[in-house]
């Protein structure tokens, strides 16, 4: 974060010699360093807190005893998981109190590489949010998938030096780091004095030591208090995550209650639009933390001062003079939804409502569109080659609320749950298709398809037959990406995600509604029984997490780290 | 701090596949983030903590229940105040547990400018300490004195970009910052993402707000808990100072007891060699803090993790894997003198003794010598022009334990304490002399002189007559700087400070002994009654602190910010 030079006017306001832009009067100001509530006024000038205490002002806003806190900071998240473009995201989270996020555009980078990341950086410039972009460190994430792009160490240096990337995003390839893979170490070294975020689920003991020794500084994958405690003791920062699928704050709260907030912050990692709309964003993390027994002030510290401290955002996370005037006013703290919000001194939320014009549109650049290129459309038999009843096949076994899959063996035609699955390379039009089987969806008719498919984001589909799978794939190719449910060649419901095949260019409410209709169509018309079929679909190809995955190169035994035949000879 | 790339060997040691260089076994490791003592072993490889827990090692050191802490960090200090060159300083403080300091070479810069600062930076490279140099921000400190050099904003940029200065050192010209002086704001802006240290004694309310709004982030001048509390509440970092003269930890302790350690760290600012030898360094801060009621763990946090956090020294301040292996082993914590010390993995202190060859010599470059150039030697009557008995004169009134001076009016020959005072420009041989009077020294015979004279470090002397003052000045010119006591033309005692006229090139013990003899000579042979005559002498010209000062340009009324005649017409 470069240091903004203070204006002469802001200094004059600080000294009390010129009227402030706004005086927020009658509130209690949260002081993170001393964990106190201070009754004082805040004078804002030229976007910064110019001073504490009453001063003349062009506009006086009496907040009548409201609690005033710094804007909330998300220590780690992926914009792509919200399926929203940046302007729709900002519109959604500003009224929830979020004024800064640290984002890892890992998915965008897998599709569009450096140019996708920099397009996002350019788009965010005009928006009322601090959006610190970290350089994706593991693109592609796996050698088993054909991704749209690759980012090597020199690209990371380019992102930092030429485009202002603020750190190195989660180093997911922790086995590579632990083993000393030179390319991974070079990417970490590219951080220079900046931060290196980690991703190390269940890593402990000597392997964790090696990961830390390599220079990784944070983790957001801890799921137990014991895991978080070992990581913090060893100097790692722990981001307590509350995403849509992975919800860890309740389990991690005891480590904060027992040992304080040092090296702890909140993050949302992956939140669906429906979660943002129903539950909230960082404010939801605070709510759950307080419900879990964490002191209200400690929860606020982890949503403001701590992430600012870790990420070196020294002008954020405090309402002290000289800090950016990102101010939230809460009528009652328990609600965790601010009545008013000022971002860089401008009142953007008033009485809970986003003000007209508060968030300008940030039109996505053309390069973000048209990324779904499957070449020659696959025939039904490419996606679901004939297989005889009685054949024994390996099927990717999905389970609700789990990212891992089972390595299932199913007999075709036995009545056990089974559907066809296929992954179509969609970046280069190579025509490459990996086909196989899946179990656990409950799907009995039609097909589902998605261009959101971690981490390479190829076109993944499951179906009862090859014809509907082909129709679903063709539809996604036609609309440039998204998620769709098809029955008898007809589209039942769909979400268009034309930006890199990952994000919508529509408002959050529209996207959430479409997603909800899509889920209903799958359940009600295709027989799907699993709770989040499209989430499971989007992880079907994730060839870095056990046990069995299907990619455009075919079936992968992730435990053995090798390709394997779908049909058992 | 650039990020060192981890070695393959360190990673192999972390994984437990190769023997460590050293295994420190049987200790309790301090975890700052969780404020715990953890019973575990530390495996060190290639200078870093490679892992926790037992591993094979080339050398096993059993510390038998010792408390293991990170090396101590001084958040702000001036090497010049120790009167020691960097190698002698490191020899002195390593056995006290200090492994890192953040230094402001303000005095050196006033004498030698950029080239003096960079000579220090080069000298320290070979030494076993992390010595982060901040760019001096206020050289010269005052328009009333002729300094040896000037550092403008572009010089600060040079120091950062080309020489690795790690931040902007204390911005002493707080009135200039508060008033919005463009040059001061440009110097602050030069910090970019780095830290800007402050210096704001008693600043509060709107003036403090303006100082913070301008971008200053820390202060080490708070003397009351109330002052420290306001600063911390407003987001400022407070460095609790325990120097030789200014000792503030006892007074500030209550704010830490009440509000924790966030935004708090220890610093020594200015410590004389005798204080280092008798009381210690950062370990003395800890001792006093604990005596003042601060929890032992909180005191350790303020001496390790907090300064590392503020200054962005992310590889220091923790014993977690991946951190530099700066390890202290204490047999008993109360002593605060480590039994053993490892710096970057090398055992440099063993059973309390610095190991032979632990600190290599760091020969000062020639440019640091020969800085005392007074041109034509002043005659006795230049230094002490004739004045008639009965004349009323303005005298700089010094008082023990005070940096401020009184604006005294004394009648010559009345029997009131009075001596002659003179400041000789010593950088450019201009022959410029400011002459006047001083009261409070008690000096009745001979003369004292010093080339340590904040902030321009001209040659300042006081004496009973011009002849001994001239002899004292001539002696300092002859030896290239230092401090001296003269009687009847004969040198009674002296300390040679040939490096910029500020620092010795001798070991600490020698310097402390010479300083002690000098003080005794002043008291026993010249009638001096004030406790620290050379400290008072060194502040006689400090024309930024009230009330009356003498510079090479003559007498200065600091309250009126104007020159004034010594003799009242």
mmCIF file of C-alpha atoms in Angstrom, chain A residues 1-8 10-11 14-16 30-36 38 48-53 55 177-181 185-186 188-196 205-217 229-230 232-236 255 258-263 301 305-306 309-310 312 314-315 318-323, chain B residues 1-8 10-11 14-16 30-36 38 48-53 55 177-181 185-186 188-196 205-217 229-230 232-236 255 258-263 301 305-306 309-310 312 314-315 318-323:
data_model
loop_
_atom_site.group_PDB
_atom_site.id
_atom_site.type_symbol
_atom_site.label_atom_id
_atom_site.label_comp_id
_atom_site.label_asym_id
_atom_site.label_seq_id
_atom_site.Cartn_x
_atom_site.Cartn_y
_atom_site.Cartn_z
ATOM 1 C CA UNK A 1 0.000 0.000 0.000
ATOM 2 C CA UNK A 2 1.669 3.222 -1.061
ATOM 3 C CA UNK A 3 1.530 6.070 1.363
ATOM 4 C CA UNK A 4 -0.970 8.742 0.371
ATOM 5 C CA UNK A 5 0.407 12.223 0.983
ATOM 6 C CA UNK A 6 -1.821 14.046 3.413
ATOM 7 C CA UNK A 7 -3.535 17.117 2.051
ATOM 8 C CA UNK A 8 -2.969 20.530 3.535
ATOM 9 C CA UNK A 10 -6.754 17.521 6.167
ATOM 10 C CA UNK A 11 -3.944 18.874 8.319
ATOM 11 C CA UNK A 14 -6.772 18.174 12.216
ATOM 12 C CA UNK A 15 -5.475 21.370 13.775
ATOM 13 C CA UNK A 16 -9.025 22.695 14.016
ATOM 14 C CA UNK A 30 -13.619 1.436 19.006
ATOM 15 C CA UNK A 31 -9.919 1.587 19.837
ATOM 16 C CA UNK A 32 -8.387 -1.723 18.793
ATOM 17 C CA UNK A 33 -4.948 -1.226 20.387
ATOM 18 C CA UNK A 34 -6.436 -0.612 23.825
ATOM 19 C CA UNK A 35 -9.675 -2.586 23.359
ATOM 20 C CA UNK A 36 -11.787 0.321 24.544
ATOM 21 C CA UNK A 38 -14.083 5.980 23.521
ATOM 22 C CA UNK A 48 -9.038 10.330 6.167
ATOM 23 C CA UNK A 49 -9.788 10.597 9.843
ATOM 24 C CA UNK A 50 -8.341 14.036 10.515
ATOM 25 C CA UNK A 51 -8.981 14.200 14.227
ATOM 26 C CA UNK A 52 -10.849 13.162 17.317
ATOM 27 C CA UNK A 53 -13.125 15.560 19.142
ATOM 28 C CA UNK A 55 -14.624 20.544 15.237
ATOM 29 C CA UNK A 177 6.955 -26.698 -0.670
ATOM 30 C CA UNK A 178 7.639 -29.238 2.052
ATOM 31 C CA UNK A 179 9.614 -31.332 -0.419
ATOM 32 C CA UNK A 180 11.639 -28.290 -1.512
ATOM 33 C CA UNK A 181 10.416 -28.013 -5.116
ATOM 34 C CA UNK A 185 10.605 -21.879 -3.457
ATOM 35 C CA UNK A 186 11.273 -19.389 -6.258
ATOM 36 C CA UNK A 188 7.886 -17.741 -2.396
ATOM 37 C CA UNK A 189 11.141 -15.842 -2.802
ATOM 38 C CA UNK A 190 9.380 -13.556 -5.281
ATOM 39 C CA UNK A 191 7.445 -12.080 -2.352
ATOM 40 C CA UNK A 192 10.462 -10.105 -1.168
ATOM 41 C CA UNK A 193 9.279 -8.207 1.899
ATOM 42 C CA UNK A 194 5.617 -8.960 1.179
ATOM 43 C CA UNK A 195 3.533 -11.668 2.823
ATOM 44 C CA UNK A 196 3.223 -15.280 1.724
ATOM 45 C CA UNK A 205 4.777 -31.580 13.106
ATOM 46 C CA UNK A 206 7.845 -31.774 10.857
ATOM 47 C CA UNK A 207 5.890 -31.179 7.634
ATOM 48 C CA UNK A 208 4.402 -27.984 9.069
ATOM 49 C CA UNK A 209 7.872 -26.987 10.257
ATOM 50 C CA UNK A 210 9.200 -27.389 6.717
ATOM 51 C CA UNK A 211 6.303 -25.413 5.256
ATOM 52 C CA UNK A 212 7.035 -22.585 7.703
ATOM 53 C CA UNK A 213 10.779 -22.810 7.236
ATOM 54 C CA UNK A 214 10.187 -22.246 3.528
ATOM 55 C CA UNK A 215 8.682 -18.854 4.374
ATOM 56 C CA UNK A 216 4.924 -19.390 4.397
ATOM 57 C CA UNK A 217 3.297 -17.162 7.000
ATOM 58 C CA UNK A 229 -2.952 -23.659 18.321
ATOM 59 C CA UNK A 230 0.065 -25.503 16.922
ATOM 60 C CA UNK A 232 -0.038 -19.997 16.095
ATOM 61 C CA UNK A 233 2.529 -21.265 18.585
ATOM 62 C CA UNK A 234 4.912 -21.778 15.703
ATOM 63 C CA UNK A 235 4.420 -18.183 14.599
ATOM 64 C CA UNK A 236 1.986 -18.791 11.767
ATOM 65 C CA UNK A 255 -7.970 -21.031 20.824
ATOM 66 C CA UNK A 258 -7.726 -19.131 25.661
ATOM 67 C CA UNK A 259 -4.841 -17.321 23.986
ATOM 68 C CA UNK A 260 -6.051 -13.991 22.642
ATOM 69 C CA UNK A 261 -6.131 -12.531 19.167
ATOM 70 C CA UNK A 262 -2.469 -12.339 18.232
ATOM 71 C CA UNK A 263 -1.857 -13.883 14.816
ATOM 72 C CA UNK A 301 -9.939 -6.771 16.514
ATOM 73 C CA UNK A 305 -6.693 -4.361 13.258
ATOM 74 C CA UNK A 306 -5.288 -7.866 12.901
ATOM 75 C CA UNK A 309 -1.457 -5.636 10.644
ATOM 76 C CA UNK A 310 -0.715 -8.918 8.884
ATOM 77 C CA UNK A 312 0.670 -4.328 6.057
ATOM 78 C CA UNK A 314 -1.256 0.327 7.900
ATOM 79 C CA UNK A 315 -3.797 2.969 6.879
ATOM 80 C CA UNK A 318 -8.172 1.738 13.000
ATOM 81 C CA UNK A 319 -10.160 4.920 13.461
ATOM 82 C CA UNK A 320 -7.111 6.853 14.671
ATOM 83 C CA UNK A 321 -6.192 10.095 12.902
ATOM 84 C CA UNK A 322 -4.341 9.462 9.663
ATOM 85 C CA UNK A 323 -6.240 6.296 8.872
ATOM 86 C CA UNK B 1 14.036 -6.995 5.129
ATOM 87 C CA UNK B 2 14.453 -9.103 2.029
ATOM 88 C CA UNK B 3 13.289 -12.656 2.223
ATOM 89 C CA UNK B 4 16.145 -15.134 2.504
ATOM 90 C CA UNK B 5 15.511 -18.221 0.373
ATOM 91 C CA UNK B 6 15.435 -21.267 2.565
ATOM 92 C CA UNK B 7 18.139 -23.814 1.909
ATOM 93 C CA UNK B 8 17.352 -27.341 0.848
ATOM 94 C CA UNK B 10 17.106 -26.508 6.301
ATOM 95 C CA UNK B 11 14.002 -28.011 4.729
ATOM 96 C CA UNK B 14 12.661 -29.541 9.157
ATOM 97 C CA UNK B 15 11.320 -32.766 7.654
ATOM 98 C CA UNK B 16 13.618 -34.755 9.937
ATOM 99 C CA UNK B 30 8.363 -18.764 24.578
ATOM 100 C CA UNK B 31 5.461 -18.483 22.153
ATOM 101 C CA UNK B 32 4.626 -14.805 21.802
ATOM 102 C CA UNK B 33 1.373 -15.186 19.802
ATOM 103 C CA UNK B 34 -0.175 -17.434 22.446
ATOM 104 C CA UNK B 35 1.796 -16.144 25.450
ATOM 105 C CA UNK B 36 2.813 -19.657 26.490
ATOM 106 C CA UNK B 38 6.146 -24.754 25.408
ATOM 107 C CA UNK B 48 17.054 -20.569 10.940
ATOM 108 C CA UNK B 49 14.786 -22.444 13.274
ATOM 109 C CA UNK B 50 14.085 -25.493 11.140
ATOM 110 C CA UNK B 51 11.702 -27.262 13.467
ATOM 111 C CA UNK B 52 10.298 -27.983 16.880
ATOM 112 C CA UNK B 53 10.823 -31.321 18.566
ATOM 113 C CA UNK B 55 15.730 -34.499 15.678
ATOM 114 C CA UNK B 177 4.786 18.470 10.351
ATOM 115 C CA UNK B 178 1.788 19.770 12.274
ATOM 116 C CA UNK B 179 2.016 23.053 10.348
ATOM 117 C CA UNK B 180 2.206 21.181 7.032
ATOM 118 C CA UNK B 181 5.755 22.142 5.994
ATOM 119 C CA UNK B 185 5.631 16.054 4.221
ATOM 120 C CA UNK B 186 7.836 15.103 1.268
ATOM 121 C CA UNK B 188 7.357 11.387 5.144
ATOM 122 C CA UNK B 189 6.028 10.511 1.694
ATOM 123 C CA UNK B 190 9.461 9.129 0.839
ATOM 124 C CA UNK B 191 8.741 6.227 3.208
ATOM 125 C CA UNK B 192 6.370 4.613 0.729
ATOM 126 C CA UNK B 193 5.154 1.432 2.415
ATOM 127 C CA UNK B 194 7.830 1.642 5.132
ATOM 128 C CA UNK B 195 7.324 2.958 8.641
ATOM 129 C CA UNK B 196 7.612 6.559 9.772
ATOM 130 C CA UNK B 205 -5.293 16.786 21.039
ATOM 131 C CA UNK B 206 -5.526 18.483 17.641
ATOM 132 C CA UNK B 207 -1.757 18.866 17.227
ATOM 133 C CA UNK B 208 -1.262 15.134 17.797
ATOM 134 C CA UNK B 209 -4.119 14.475 15.376
ATOM 135 C CA UNK B 210 -2.340 16.539 12.717
ATOM 136 C CA UNK B 211 0.968 14.785 13.362
ATOM 137 C CA UNK B 212 -0.764 11.410 12.911
ATOM 138 C CA UNK B 213 -2.778 12.569 9.921
ATOM 139 C CA UNK B 214 0.510 13.446 8.255
ATOM 140 C CA UNK B 215 1.485 9.785 8.447
ATOM 141 C CA UNK B 216 3.699 9.481 11.525
ATOM 142 C CA UNK B 217 3.175 6.105 13.186
ATOM 143 C CA UNK B 229 -2.857 6.040 26.345
ATOM 144 C CA UNK B 230 -4.035 8.864 24.089
ATOM 145 C CA UNK B 232 -2.213 4.265 21.520
ATOM 146 C CA UNK B 233 -5.944 4.916 21.358
ATOM 147 C CA UNK B 234 -5.348 7.022 18.283
ATOM 148 C CA UNK B 235 -3.493 4.156 16.628
ATOM 149 C CA UNK B 236 0.046 5.365 17.279
ATOM 150 C CA UNK B 255 -1.103 1.664 30.357
ATOM 151 C CA UNK B 258 -4.526 -1.945 31.874
ATOM 152 C CA UNK B 259 -4.678 -2.287 28.087
ATOM 153 C CA UNK B 260 -2.225 -4.954 26.981
ATOM 154 C CA UNK B 261 0.746 -4.852 24.662
ATOM 155 C CA UNK B 262 -0.782 -3.911 21.340
ATOM 156 C CA UNK B 263 1.117 -1.027 19.755
ATOM 157 C CA UNK B 301 6.295 -9.685 23.864
ATOM 158 C CA UNK B 305 7.258 -9.868 18.751
ATOM 159 C CA UNK B 306 5.931 -6.309 18.927
ATOM 160 C CA UNK B 309 5.729 -6.604 13.976
ATOM 161 C CA UNK B 310 5.919 -2.809 13.841
ATOM 162 C CA UNK B 312 8.133 -5.462 9.486
ATOM 163 C CA UNK B 314 8.862 -10.753 10.009
ATOM 164 C CA UNK B 315 11.767 -13.219 10.318
ATOM 165 C CA UNK B 318 9.603 -15.500 17.270
ATOM 166 C CA UNK B 319 11.125 -18.928 17.721
ATOM 167 C CA UNK B 320 8.711 -20.520 15.265
ATOM 168 C CA UNK B 321 10.132 -22.503 12.348
ATOM 169 C CA UNK B 322 11.295 -20.253 9.542
ATOM 170 C CA UNK B 323 12.448 -17.489 11.844
#
